Amino acid sequence: MFAGDGGFGAEMTKDCPTENVDGHWRVGLDDAGKPHPELVALLRRHTKAFALEGRPGRVLDSEMEMEIKVVTDADLRPEAPRRASPEKRRAMETTIDQLLSWDVIEPSSSPVSFPVLMVRQRDKWRFCVDYRQLNAAIIPDRYPLLY
């Protein structure tokens, strides 16, 4: 961006005609006045990658597995769960149930565990995991590129 060009705000696209596709996306129109078919096909082909209808987006691809490299002699110990009030405990259980149903997390029997914290954020609770012990033991990836 250059000084004075205004950036890529809504004012640059406000006069561009669009159409709502599948109730999820506003897609620009081609010269014939129809949504760009290639873009519509791409969006439909990868619908699960987008956060829609209250669910997180998700890409399932066995080629995109990530490995976390940990220092060889790292002493990762299980941490005891933090104390939580009944209100925080209910919020924690609700969040865990929701993440399990979305297939974002799965049950584990790992010898290492990290504590969960519930942090008040305006009128609801935010689910946080304290990974400081793990982060201290990770070998940094200098060039984190996919493929």
CSV table of C-alpha atoms in Angstrom, one decimal:
chain,number,residue,atom,x,y,z
A,1,MET,CA,0.0,0.0,0.0
A,2,PHE,CA,1.1,3.5,-0.7
A,3,ALA,CA,0.4,6.7,1.1
A,4,GLY,CA,-2.9,8.2,0.1
A,5,ASP,CA,-4.2,5.2,-1.9
A,6,GLY,CA,-6.9,4.5,0.7
A,7,GLY,CA,-6.2,0.8,1.0
A,8,PHE,CA,-8.5,-2.1,0.3
A,9,GLY,CA,-11.6,-1.0,2.2
A,10,ALA,CA,-15.3,-1.4,1.5
A,11,GLU,CA,-15.2,1.8,-0.5
A,12,MET,CA,-13.2,0.0,-3.3
A,13,THR,CA,-15.9,-2.7,-3.7
A,14,LYS,CA,-19.1,-0.9,-2.8
A,15,ASP,CA,-20.0,-0.4,-6.4
A,16,CYS,CA,-19.2,-4.0,-7.5
A,17,PRO,CA,-22.3,-6.1,-8.0
A,18,THR,CA,-22.4,-9.3,-6.0
A,19,GLU,CA,-24.8,-12.2,-5.4
A,20,ASN,CA,-25.4,-14.3,-2.4
A,21,VAL,CA,-24.4,-17.9,-3.1
A,22,ASP,CA,-25.7,-20.8,-1.0
A,23,GLY,CA,-26.5,-18.4,1.8
A,24,HIS,CA,-22.9,-18.2,2.9
A,25,TRP,CA,-20.8,-16.1,0.4
A,26,ARG,CA,-21.2,-12.9,-1.5
A,27,VAL,CA,-19.6,-13.5,-4.9
A,28,GLY,CA,-18.7,-11.0,-7.5
A,29,LEU,CA,-20.6,-11.2,-10.9
A,30,ASP,CA,-19.0,-11.9,-14.3
A,31,ASP,CA,-19.8,-10.0,-17.5
A,32,ALA,CA,-22.9,-12.0,-18.0
A,33,GLY,CA,-24.2,-10.9,-14.5
A,34,LYS,CA,-23.8,-14.4,-12.9
A,35,PRO,CA,-21.5,-15.4,-10.0
A,36,HIS,CA,-18.1,-16.5,-11.3
A,37,PRO,CA,-18.6,-20.2,-11.8
A,38,GLU,CA,-15.0,-21.2,-11.1
A,39,LEU,CA,-15.2,-19.4,-7.7
A,40,VAL,CA,-18.6,-20.9,-6.8
A,41,ALA,CA,-17.3,-24.4,-7.7
A,42,LEU,CA,-14.2,-23.8,-5.6
A,43,LEU,CA,-16.2,-22.6,-2.6
A,44,ARG,CA,-18.6,-25.5,-2.8
A,45,ARG,CA,-15.8,-28.0,-3.2
A,46,HIS,CA,-14.1,-26.7,0.0
A,47,THR,CA,-17.1,-25.8,2.1
A,48,LYS,CA,-15.8,-27.7,5.1
A,49,ALA,CA,-12.7,-25.5,5.2
A,50,PHE,CA,-14.9,-22.4,6.2
A,51,ALA,CA,-16.3,-21.6,9.6
A,52,LEU,CA,-20.0,-21.8,8.8
A,53,GLU,CA,-23.2,-22.3,10.9
A,54,GLY,CA,-21.3,-22.0,14.2
A,55,ARG,CA,-18.8,-24.7,13.4
A,56,PRO,CA,-15.1,-24.1,12.9
A,57,GLY,CA,-13.6,-24.6,9.4
A,58,ARG,CA,-11.6,-27.8,9.0
A,59,VAL,CA,-9.3,-29.3,6.4
A,60,LEU,CA,-8.8,-33.0,6.5
A,61,ASP,CA,-5.8,-34.1,4.6
A,62,SER,CA,-3.4,-36.8,5.6
A,63,GLU,CA,-0.6,-35.0,3.7
A,64,MET,CA,-0.9,-32.0,6.0
A,65,GLU,CA,0.1,-33.7,9.2
A,66,MET,CA,2.2,-31.5,11.5
A,67,GLU,CA,5.0,-32.8,13.7
A,68,ILE,CA,6.1,-31.0,16.8
A,69,LYS,CA,9.8,-31.6,17.4
A,70,VAL,CA,10.7,-31.6,21.1
A,71,VAL,CA,14.2,-31.4,22.6
A,72,THR,CA,15.4,-35.0,23.2
A,73,ASP,CA,16.0,-34.7,26.9
A,74,ALA,CA,12.9,-32.6,27.6
A,75,ASP,CA,11.3,-33.3,31.0
A,76,LEU,CA,7.6,-32.9,30.2
A,77,ARG,CA,5.7,-33.7,33.3
A,78,PRO,CA,1.9,-33.9,33.8
A,79,GLU,CA,0.6,-30.8,35.4
A,80,ALA,CA,-2.3,-31.1,37.9
A,81,PRO,CA,-5.6,-29.5,36.8
A,82,ARG,CA,-6.1,-26.0,38.1
A,83,ARG,CA,-8.9,-25.3,40.6
A,84,ALA,CA,-12.1,-24.0,39.0
A,85,SER,CA,-15.3,-22.7,40.5
A,86,PRO,CA,-18.5,-24.6,39.7
A,87,GLU,CA,-19.3,-21.9,37.1
A,88,LYS,CA,-15.9,-22.3,35.4
A,89,ARG,CA,-16.2,-26.1,35.6
A,90,ARG,CA,-19.6,-26.1,33.8
A,91,ALA,CA,-18.2,-23.7,31.1
A,92,MET,CA,-15.1,-25.9,30.7
A,93,GLU,CA,-17.2,-29.1,30.3
A,94,THR,CA,-19.6,-27.4,27.8
A,95,THR,CA,-16.6,-26.3,25.7
A,96,ILE,CA,-15.0,-29.7,25.8
A,97,ASP,CA,-18.2,-31.4,24.8
A,98,GLN,CA,-18.6,-28.9,21.9
A,99,LEU,CA,-15.0,-29.4,20.7
A,100,LEU,CA,-15.5,-33.2,20.9
A,101,SER,CA,-18.7,-33.0,18.8
A,102,TRP,CA,-17.0,-30.8,16.2
A,103,ASP,CA,-14.1,-33.3,16.0
A,104,VAL,CA,-11.6,-30.6,16.9
A,105,ILE,CA,-10.2,-32.6,19.9
A,106,GLU,CA,-10.2,-36.3,20.8
A,107,PRO,CA,-9.8,-38.3,24.0
A,108,SER,CA,-6.2,-38.9,24.9
A,109,SER,CA,-4.3,-41.1,27.3
A,110,SER,CA,-1.0,-39.2,27.1
A,111,PRO,CA,1.4,-39.3,30.1
A,112,VAL,CA,1.7,-35.5,29.7
A,113,SER,CA,-1.1,-33.1,30.4
A,114,PHE,CA,-1.4,-29.3,30.5
A,115,PRO,CA,-3.8,-27.3,32.6
A,116,VAL,CA,-6.9,-25.6,31.3
A,117,LEU,CA,-7.8,-22.1,32.3
A,118,MET,CA,-11.1,-20.4,31.9
A,119,VAL,CA,-10.7,-16.7,31.3
A,120,ARG,CA,-13.7,-14.3,31.5
A,121,GLN,CA,-14.1,-12.4,28.3
A,122,ARG,CA,-17.0,-9.9,28.4
A,123,ASP,CA,-20.1,-12.0,29.1
A,124,LYS,CA,-18.7,-15.5,28.4
A,125,TRP,CA,-15.8,-17.8,29.2
A,126,ARG,CA,-12.8,-18.3,27.0
A,127,PHE,CA,-11.2,-21.8,27.0
A,128,CYS,CA,-7.3,-21.6,27.2
A,129,VAL,CA,-4.7,-24.3,27.6
A,130,ASP,CA,-1.4,-23.4,29.3
A,131,TYR,CA,1.3,-24.8,26.9
A,132,ARG,CA,4.2,-22.8,28.4
A,133,GLN,CA,6.0,-26.0,29.5
A,134,LEU,CA,5.6,-27.5,26.0
A,135,ASN,CA,6.6,-24.3,24.2
A,136,ALA,CA,9.8,-24.2,26.2
A,137,ALA,CA,10.7,-27.7,25.0
A,138,ILE,CA,9.9,-27.3,21.3
A,139,ILE,CA,12.7,-27.1,18.7
A,140,PRO,CA,11.9,-24.0,16.7
A,141,ASP,CA,11.2,-24.5,13.0
A,142,ARG,CA,13.2,-21.8,11.2
A,143,TYR,CA,11.3,-22.2,7.9
A,144,PRO,CA,7.8,-23.3,8.6
A,145,LEU,CA,6.6,-24.0,5.1
A,146,LEU,CA,3.9,-26.4,3.9
A,147,TYR,CA,5.1,-28.9,1.4
